[in-house]
Amino acid sequence: DVRTFALEAGDRFVILGCDGFWGVFGPQDAVDLVQQYITEGRSAKAVCNRILNAAIRERKCSDNCTVMLVIFSDTDKKTHHND
């Protein structure tokens, strides 16, 4: 299935993760941690490394663990969709 969503002014990033990642992170926990690291000025790669480390080492994920972070550069501009 494919779904499209229009970005809103408050949308800053999207976290894409496998079931192993979401098995140890709740959605709001992940958002809060990512937001904290972005606010600290970390790159998308550094944020991914940190949250994967938290998932595997701190939260003891024993499944495969993959995550991708997309940071939106300018969400104030109107977005266009090709449906």
Coordinates of C-alpha atoms in Angstrom, one line a residue:
D1 CA 0.0 0.0 0.0
V2 CA 1.1 3.5 -0.7
R3 CA -0.2 6.5 1.2
T4 CA 0.5 10.2 0.7
F5 CA 0.3 12.9 3.3
A6 CA 0.6 16.7 2.9
L7 CA 3.3 18.1 5.1
E8 CA 2.1 20.6 7.7
A9 CA 4.0 23.5 9.2
G10 CA 5.0 21.5 12.3
D11 CA 6.3 18.5 10.5
R12 CA 10.1 18.4 10.8
F13 CA 11.1 14.8 10.1
V14 CA 9.9 11.2 9.5
I15 CA 11.4 8.1 11.2
L16 CA 11.2 4.9 9.1
G17 CA 12.1 1.8 11.1
C18 CA 11.8 -1.9 11.0
D19 CA 9.7 -4.0 13.4
G20 CA 12.8 -4.6 15.6
F21 CA 13.3 -0.9 16.2
W22 CA 9.6 -0.3 16.9
G23 CA 9.5 -3.3 19.1
V24 CA 11.7 -1.5 21.7
F25 CA 10.7 2.2 20.9
G26 CA 7.3 3.7 21.3
P27 CA 6.5 6.3 18.6
Q28 CA 6.5 9.2 21.0
D29 CA 9.7 8.0 22.6
A30 CA 11.5 7.9 19.3
V31 CA 10.1 11.3 18.2
D32 CA 11.2 12.9 21.5
L33 CA 14.7 11.5 21.3
V34 CA 15.2 12.4 17.6
Q35 CA 13.9 15.9 18.3
Q36 CA 16.4 16.3 21.2
Y37 CA 19.3 15.2 19.0
I38 CA 18.3 17.5 16.1
T39 CA 17.9 20.4 18.5
E40 CA 21.5 19.7 19.6
G41 CA 22.6 20.2 16.0
R42 CA 23.4 16.6 15.2
S43 CA 23.3 15.3 11.6
A44 CA 20.7 12.8 10.4
K45 CA 23.4 10.1 10.3
A46 CA 24.5 10.9 13.9
V47 CA 20.9 10.8 15.1
C48 CA 20.3 7.4 13.4
N49 CA 23.5 6.1 15.0
R50 CA 22.5 7.3 18.5
I51 CA 18.9 5.9 18.3
L52 CA 20.1 2.6 16.9
N53 CA 22.6 2.4 19.8
A54 CA 19.9 3.1 22.3
A55 CA 17.6 0.4 20.7
I56 CA 20.3 -2.3 20.7
R57 CA 22.4 -1.6 23.7
E58 CA 20.1 0.2 26.1
R59 CA 16.7 -1.3 25.2
K60 CA 18.2 -4.7 24.4
C61 CA 16.7 -5.1 20.9
S62 CA 17.4 -8.7 19.9
D63 CA 15.7 -8.5 16.5
N64 CA 17.1 -6.9 13.3
C65 CA 17.2 -3.1 13.8
T66 CA 17.1 -0.7 11.0
V67 CA 16.1 3.0 11.0
M68 CA 16.1 5.8 8.5
L69 CA 15.6 9.4 9.3
V70 CA 14.4 12.0 6.8
I71 CA 14.7 15.6 8.0
F72 CA 12.6 18.1 6.0
S73 CA 14.6 21.1 5.1
D74 CA 11.8 23.6 4.7
T75 CA 8.2 22.6 5.6
D76 CA 6.9 26.2 5.4
K77 CA 6.8 26.0 1.6
K78 CA 3.8 24.5 -0.1
T79 CA 4.4 20.9 -1.0
H80 CA 3.3 19.3 -4.3
H81 CA 2.2 15.8 -4.9
N82 CA 2.3 13.8 -8.1
D83 CA -0.5 11.3 -7.5

